[in-house]
Amino acid sequence: MDQARTELFKWLSTYEGIDKRWLTILTQTRTDHIVVLMYPDADFDDILLTMKWFYWGFLIDDTVDWGFVNAEGIPDLIKLYEDVLLNRDVSERGKLPLVIEVLRDVWNEIREKKQPGWENLFAEAAIHYVRALPEVNEFRKSAKTNKIDAESSFYEPVFHWTGLIHGYLIAPDLVCSPEMKELRASWVEVGWLRSGDCINLISLTMIHEKKTLQDAMDEAAQQIAAQLVRWGEAKSRVFETYREHKDINELKALIEANERGIWLPIGWSWVAWERYFASQKAAEEAQTTGIVHVMSRRNKTTAQ
């Protein structure tokens, strides 16, 4: 992981717009930990490519979330994003925004894997996710209890990314079957824990509810266990319905690989302490007292 992380930040540093501020923001996400938790058996090149895509995900999310692009410019940004993922030529658009420049380069690497089926499924889900980003961020701020369309969760494109990165050979009609749609729906519901901010579940529980680390983890485990019940039922229906299908072993591998993602809110949230607690000292104090004196990021984007 260390070698891939070094290569990643060397690559990011080649972009003119990735200044010290952005490197700090991206470093604090500790996204490399997400990649290793999700894909422990991937080879170096796939780990590095996944890091590039996941770090880009934080780049676009924070660009919108932190107000680095004004509201009037967001529709144009999303249109450029869609054009790249739909393989349209953007070379005549002049100087591209940083997030689109990085996206274009990562997307070209993805296409080199020559997995058109997974590429198309991933692109469709990823477009849906980015279209919803402004609405989702407003939703977080207002702390509404109703949900935006669950497919706007980043969990949907990640599900297909798993198929792409491993190159599973599964018939498209099987991947898009009603049973698999139900399974994916149970999986993306995890993305809506804590009002669509599940990846930060533990940190935000500590910050807003003054929970200790252990109490926040226990609470998260209960919520995730409830989601696992629905996931397990849906998984059983898939395995039973398609037990004789020629691609059943590849399908099982895809499902089991994605199952790791259910535990990401526990496995990753705490390691990103810098992103939320501003200092290691404040984070360590919060572990035992539940009291957070410094809240560096979500005070503007999540209701208090």
Short mmCIF file of C-alpha atoms in Angstrom, two decimals:
data_model
loop_
_atom_site.label_atom_id
_atom_site.label_comp_id
_atom_site.label_asym_id
_atom_site.label_seq_id
_atom_site.Cartn_x
_atom_site.Cartn_y
_atom_site.Cartn_z
CA MET A 1 0.00 0.00 0.00
CA ASP A 2 2.81 2.43 0.84
CA GLN A 3 4.35 2.14 -2.62
CA ALA A 4 0.98 2.67 -4.31
CA ARG A 5 0.26 5.65 -2.06
CA THR A 6 3.64 7.19 -2.94
CA GLU A 7 2.96 6.72 -6.65
CA LEU A 8 -0.52 8.18 -6.25
CA PHE A 9 0.63 11.44 -4.68
CA LYS A 10 3.49 11.73 -7.16
CA TRP A 11 0.85 11.47 -9.90
CA LEU A 12 -1.49 13.98 -8.23
CA SER A 13 1.39 16.44 -7.88
CA THR A 14 1.79 16.57 -11.66
CA TYR A 15 -1.45 18.55 -11.95
CA GLU A 16 -1.05 22.30 -11.85
CA GLY A 17 -4.25 22.74 -9.83
CA ILE A 18 -3.29 20.25 -7.12
CA ASP A 19 -1.59 22.68 -4.76
CA LYS A 20 -0.52 22.20 -1.15
CA ARG A 21 -4.05 22.89 0.07
CA TRP A 22 -5.54 20.15 -2.09
CA LEU A 23 -2.80 17.68 -1.21
CA THR A 24 -3.54 18.29 2.48
CA ILE A 25 -7.28 17.80 1.98
CA LEU A 26 -6.81 14.62 -0.02
CA THR A 27 -4.16 13.21 2.31
CA GLN A 28 -6.52 13.61 5.25
CA THR A 29 -9.15 11.41 3.62
CA ARG A 30 -6.86 8.37 4.00
CA THR A 31 -8.66 6.93 1.00
CA ASP A 32 -5.90 4.38 0.48
CA HIS A 33 -7.27 2.60 3.55
CA ILE A 34 -10.68 2.27 1.86
CA VAL A 35 -9.02 0.68 -1.16
CA VAL A 36 -7.10 -1.88 0.88
CA LEU A 37 -10.18 -2.75 2.93
CA MET A 38 -12.26 -3.28 -0.20
CA TYR A 39 -9.71 -4.96 -2.46
CA PRO A 40 -7.06 -6.76 -0.37
CA ASP A 41 -6.39 -9.27 -3.16
CA ALA A 42 -6.02 -6.80 -6.05
CA ASP A 43 -2.63 -6.44 -7.77
CA PHE A 44 -0.51 -3.29 -7.61
CA ASP A 45 -1.79 -1.71 -10.84
CA ASP A 46 -5.42 -2.24 -9.87
CA ILE A 47 -4.81 -0.91 -6.36
CA LEU A 48 -3.20 2.22 -7.82
CA LEU A 49 -6.00 2.73 -10.36
CA THR A 50 -8.61 2.28 -7.63
CA MET A 51 -6.80 4.80 -5.43
CA LYS A 52 -6.84 7.28 -8.32
CA TRP A 53 -10.57 6.83 -8.82
CA PHE A 54 -11.46 6.96 -5.13
CA TYR A 55 -9.29 10.02 -4.50
CA TRP A 56 -10.93 11.65 -7.49
CA GLY A 57 -14.27 10.91 -5.80
CA PHE A 58 -13.19 12.98 -2.80
CA LEU A 59 -11.88 15.67 -5.15
CA ILE A 60 -15.28 16.13 -6.85
CA ASP A 61 -17.21 15.76 -3.58
CA ASP A 62 -15.09 18.37 -1.81
CA THR A 63 -15.12 20.68 -4.84
CA VAL A 64 -18.91 20.82 -4.52
CA ASP A 65 -19.10 20.41 -0.74
CA TRP A 66 -16.59 23.12 0.14
CA GLY A 67 -17.88 25.62 -2.42
CA PHE A 68 -14.75 25.57 -4.61
CA VAL A 69 -17.08 26.01 -7.58
CA ASN A 70 -20.00 28.44 -7.48
CA ALA A 71 -23.55 27.17 -7.82
CA GLU A 72 -23.89 28.59 -11.34
CA GLY A 73 -20.87 26.59 -12.50
CA ILE A 74 -22.01 23.20 -11.20
CA PRO A 75 -24.30 22.30 -14.17
CA ASP A 76 -21.42 22.91 -16.61
CA LEU A 77 -19.11 20.81 -14.43
CA ILE A 78 -21.59 17.94 -14.39
CA LYS A 79 -22.10 18.20 -18.17
CA LEU A 80 -18.34 17.91 -18.74
CA TYR A 81 -18.24 14.96 -16.35
CA GLU A 82 -20.98 13.18 -18.30
CA ASP A 83 -19.25 13.89 -21.61
CA VAL A 84 -16.04 12.27 -20.38
CA LEU A 85 -17.79 9.14 -19.06
CA LEU A 86 -19.83 8.86 -22.26
CA ASN A 87 -16.57 9.03 -24.26
CA ARG A 88 -17.35 12.33 -25.95
CA ASP A 89 -14.51 14.54 -27.13
CA VAL A 90 -13.83 17.43 -24.73
CA SER A 91 -10.54 18.53 -26.29
CA GLU A 92 -12.09 21.63 -27.87
CA ARG A 93 -13.51 22.94 -24.58
CA GLY A 94 -10.36 24.90 -23.78
CA LYS A 95 -8.72 24.59 -20.36
CA LEU A 96 -10.67 22.04 -18.35
CA PRO A 97 -11.50 22.42 -14.64
CA LEU A 98 -9.12 20.47 -12.41
CA VAL A 99 -11.66 17.79 -11.49
CA ILE A 100 -12.43 17.15 -15.17
CA GLU A 101 -8.78 17.09 -16.18
CA VAL A 102 -8.04 14.44 -13.56
CA LEU A 103 -11.22 12.54 -14.43
CA ARG A 104 -10.33 12.39 -18.13
CA ASP A 105 -6.93 10.88 -17.39
CA VAL A 106 -8.30 8.31 -14.94
CA TRP A 107 -11.13 7.39 -17.29
CA ASN A 108 -8.64 6.77 -20.10
CA GLU A 109 -6.81 4.34 -17.82
CA ILE A 110 -10.08 2.63 -16.95
CA ARG A 111 -10.93 2.15 -20.64
CA GLU A 112 -7.57 0.48 -21.17
CA LYS A 113 -8.84 -2.42 -19.06
CA LYS A 114 -11.24 -3.20 -21.93
CA GLN A 115 -14.20 -4.20 -19.79
CA PRO A 116 -17.00 -2.49 -21.77
CA GLY A 117 -19.85 -4.18 -19.91
CA TRP A 118 -18.65 -3.14 -16.47
CA GLU A 119 -17.46 0.20 -17.84
CA ASN A 120 -20.97 1.06 -19.04
CA LEU A 121 -22.66 -0.03 -15.81
CA PHE A 122 -20.13 1.90 -13.77
CA ALA A 123 -20.44 5.03 -15.93
CA GLU A 124 -24.24 5.01 -15.65
CA ALA A 125 -24.14 4.71 -11.85
CA ALA A 126 -21.31 7.24 -11.50
CA ILE A 127 -23.19 9.81 -13.59
CA HIS A 128 -26.28 9.34 -11.43
CA TYR A 129 -24.17 9.87 -8.31
CA VAL A 130 -22.49 13.09 -9.48
CA ARG A 131 -25.76 14.55 -10.79
CA ALA A 132 -27.14 14.17 -7.28
CA LEU A 133 -24.14 15.65 -5.42
CA PRO A 134 -25.46 19.24 -5.06
CA GLU A 135 -28.84 17.96 -3.86
CA VAL A 136 -27.26 15.46 -1.49
CA ASN A 137 -25.03 18.11 0.07
CA GLU A 138 -28.02 20.42 0.59
CA PHE A 139 -29.84 17.44 2.07
CA ARG A 140 -27.02 16.90 4.56
CA LYS A 141 -27.05 20.54 5.60
CA SER A 142 -30.78 20.60 6.24
CA ALA A 143 -30.77 17.27 8.12
CA LYS A 144 -34.01 16.14 6.50
CA THR A 145 -35.24 12.71 7.48
CA ASN A 146 -36.52 11.66 4.06
CA LYS A 147 -34.07 10.16 1.57
CA ILE A 148 -32.82 11.25 -1.78
CA ASP A 149 -32.95 8.45 -4.38
CA ALA A 150 -30.81 5.70 -2.85
CA GLU A 151 -28.97 5.21 -6.14
CA SER A 152 -27.34 8.60 -5.59
CA SER A 153 -25.21 6.84 -2.98
CA PHE A 154 -21.61 6.30 -4.08
CA TYR A 155 -22.12 2.63 -3.15
CA GLU A 156 -23.86 1.97 -6.49
CA PRO A 157 -20.87 2.81 -8.74
CA VAL A 158 -18.51 1.07 -6.31
CA PHE A 159 -20.49 -2.16 -6.75
CA HIS A 160 -19.81 -2.10 -10.50
CA TRP A 161 -16.22 -0.92 -9.97
CA THR A 162 -15.62 -4.20 -8.14
CA GLY A 163 -16.70 -6.11 -11.23
CA LEU A 164 -14.55 -3.92 -13.45
CA ILE A 165 -11.40 -4.08 -11.36
CA HIS A 166 -11.56 -7.88 -10.99
CA GLY A 167 -12.79 -8.50 -14.54
CA TYR A 168 -15.53 -10.91 -13.50
CA LEU A 169 -17.10 -12.64 -16.51
CA ILE A 170 -20.82 -12.45 -15.82
CA ALA A 171 -23.63 -12.24 -18.38
CA PRO A 172 -25.12 -8.71 -18.47
CA ASP A 173 -28.68 -10.04 -18.08
CA LEU A 174 -27.61 -11.72 -14.85
CA VAL A 175 -25.95 -8.59 -13.45
CA CYS A 176 -29.10 -6.58 -14.25
CA SER A 177 -31.61 -9.24 -13.15
CA PRO A 178 -34.40 -8.31 -10.68
CA GLU A 179 -32.74 -10.37 -7.97
CA MET A 180 -29.41 -8.59 -8.44
CA LYS A 181 -31.13 -5.19 -8.46
CA GLU A 182 -32.69 -6.09 -5.13
CA LEU A 183 -29.30 -7.16 -3.79
CA ARG A 184 -27.67 -3.90 -4.92
CA ALA A 185 -30.52 -1.92 -3.38
CA SER A 186 -29.82 -3.54 -0.01
CA TRP A 187 -26.13 -2.72 -0.45
CA VAL A 188 -26.56 0.93 -1.42
CA GLU A 189 -28.88 1.41 1.56
CA VAL A 190 -25.69 1.23 3.65
CA GLY A 191 -24.64 4.42 1.89
CA TRP A 192 -27.63 6.20 3.43
CA LEU A 193 -26.73 5.50 7.03
CA ARG A 194 -26.35 8.84 8.80
CA SER A 195 -28.38 10.73 6.18
CA GLY A 196 -26.19 9.73 3.26
CA ASP A 197 -22.88 10.31 5.04
CA CYS A 198 -22.24 6.73 6.09
CA ILE A 199 -18.55 6.75 5.27
CA ASN A 200 -18.12 9.25 8.10
CA LEU A 201 -20.49 7.43 10.43
CA ILE A 202 -18.21 7.03 13.44
CA SER A 203 -16.51 10.41 13.27
CA LEU A 204 -19.82 12.25 12.92
CA THR A 205 -21.46 10.27 15.71
CA MET A 206 -18.59 11.23 18.01
CA ILE A 207 -18.70 14.87 16.93
CA HIS A 208 -22.44 15.49 17.04
CA GLU A 209 -23.55 13.12 19.77
CA LYS A 210 -20.43 13.36 21.96
CA LYS A 211 -19.97 9.58 21.86
CA THR A 212 -16.71 7.90 22.74
CA LEU A 213 -15.00 5.94 19.99
CA GLN A 214 -16.18 2.61 21.41
CA ASP A 215 -19.78 3.79 21.84
CA ALA A 216 -19.82 5.18 18.30
CA MET A 217 -18.45 1.90 16.93
CA ASP A 218 -21.01 -0.11 18.89
CA GLU A 219 -23.83 2.05 17.56
CA ALA A 220 -22.52 1.78 14.01
CA ALA A 221 -22.22 -1.99 14.32
CA GLN A 222 -25.88 -2.24 15.34
CA GLN A 223 -27.00 -0.18 12.35
CA ILE A 224 -24.84 -2.17 9.95
CA ALA A 225 -25.98 -5.49 11.43
CA ALA A 226 -29.56 -4.48 10.63
CA GLN A 227 -28.55 -3.81 7.03
CA LEU A 228 -26.76 -7.16 6.86
CA VAL A 229 -30.04 -8.96 7.52
CA ARG A 230 -31.61 -7.54 4.36
CA TRP A 231 -28.40 -8.08 2.40
CA GLY A 232 -28.21 -11.72 3.54
CA GLU A 233 -31.81 -12.39 2.51
CA ALA A 234 -31.28 -10.83 -0.91
CA LYS A 235 -28.01 -12.70 -1.39
CA SER A 236 -29.69 -16.02 -0.58
CA ARG A 237 -32.37 -15.34 -3.20
CA VAL A 238 -29.72 -14.62 -5.83
CA PHE A 239 -27.76 -17.78 -5.04
CA GLU A 240 -30.91 -19.92 -5.01
CA THR A 241 -32.36 -18.47 -8.22
CA TYR A 242 -29.14 -18.77 -10.22
CA ARG A 243 -27.50 -21.79 -8.63
CA GLU A 244 -27.41 -23.58 -12.01
CA HIS A 245 -26.25 -20.56 -14.03
CA LYS A 246 -22.93 -20.99 -15.81
CA ASP A 247 -21.62 -17.75 -14.25
CA ILE A 248 -22.67 -18.51 -10.67
CA ASN A 249 -19.10 -18.79 -9.34
CA GLU A 250 -18.10 -15.43 -10.82
CA LEU A 251 -21.32 -13.94 -9.46
CA LYS A 252 -20.59 -15.26 -5.98
CA ALA A 253 -17.08 -13.78 -6.15
CA LEU A 254 -18.51 -10.37 -7.11
CA ILE A 255 -21.04 -10.43 -4.28
CA GLU A 256 -18.56 -11.60 -1.65
CA ALA A 257 -16.01 -8.98 -2.72
CA ASN A 258 -18.61 -6.24 -2.39
CA GLU A 259 -19.75 -7.50 0.99
CA ARG A 260 -16.58 -6.01 2.46
CA GLY A 261 -18.01 -2.59 1.65
CA ILE A 262 -20.76 -3.01 4.21
CA TRP A 263 -18.16 -2.65 6.95
CA LEU A 264 -16.39 0.37 5.44
CA PRO A 265 -18.14 2.86 7.77
CA ILE A 266 -16.42 1.16 10.69
CA GLY A 267 -13.19 0.19 8.98
CA TRP A 268 -12.39 3.61 7.53
CA SER A 269 -14.19 6.39 9.38
CA TRP A 270 -11.92 6.54 12.39
CA VAL A 271 -8.62 6.46 10.50
CA ALA A 272 -9.59 9.76 8.85
CA TRP A 273 -9.37 11.60 12.17
CA GLU A 274 -7.38 14.50 10.66
CA ARG A 275 -10.27 15.32 8.36
CA TYR A 276 -12.69 15.85 11.24
CA PHE A 277 -10.81 16.47 14.45
CA ALA A 278 -8.06 18.78 13.13
CA SER A 279 -5.38 17.36 15.41
CA GLN A 280 -4.36 13.95 16.66
CA LYS A 281 -4.54 15.20 20.24
CA ALA A 282 -8.19 16.21 19.84
CA ALA A 283 -8.94 12.88 18.20
CA GLU A 284 -7.28 10.90 20.98
CA GLU A 285 -9.16 12.85 23.64
CA ALA A 286 -12.43 12.18 21.85
CA GLN A 287 -11.75 8.44 21.94
CA THR A 288 -12.26 8.33 25.68
CA THR A 289 -14.33 11.40 26.56
CA GLY A 290 -16.60 11.82 23.55
CA ILE A 291 -15.85 15.55 23.73
CA VAL A 292 -14.61 17.16 20.55
CA HIS A 293 -13.22 20.67 20.90
CA VAL A 294 -12.34 21.19 17.25
CA MET A 295 -14.56 20.31 14.34
CA SER A 296 -12.68 21.18 11.21
CA ARG A 297 -14.99 20.30 8.36
CA ARG A 298 -18.58 19.26 8.85
CA ASN A 299 -19.70 22.27 10.86
CA LYS A 300 -20.72 23.85 7.57
CA THR A 301 -22.03 20.82 5.78
CA THR A 302 -23.89 18.78 8.38
CA ALA A 303 -26.51 20.02 10.82
CA GLN A 304 -25.37 20.47 14.39
#
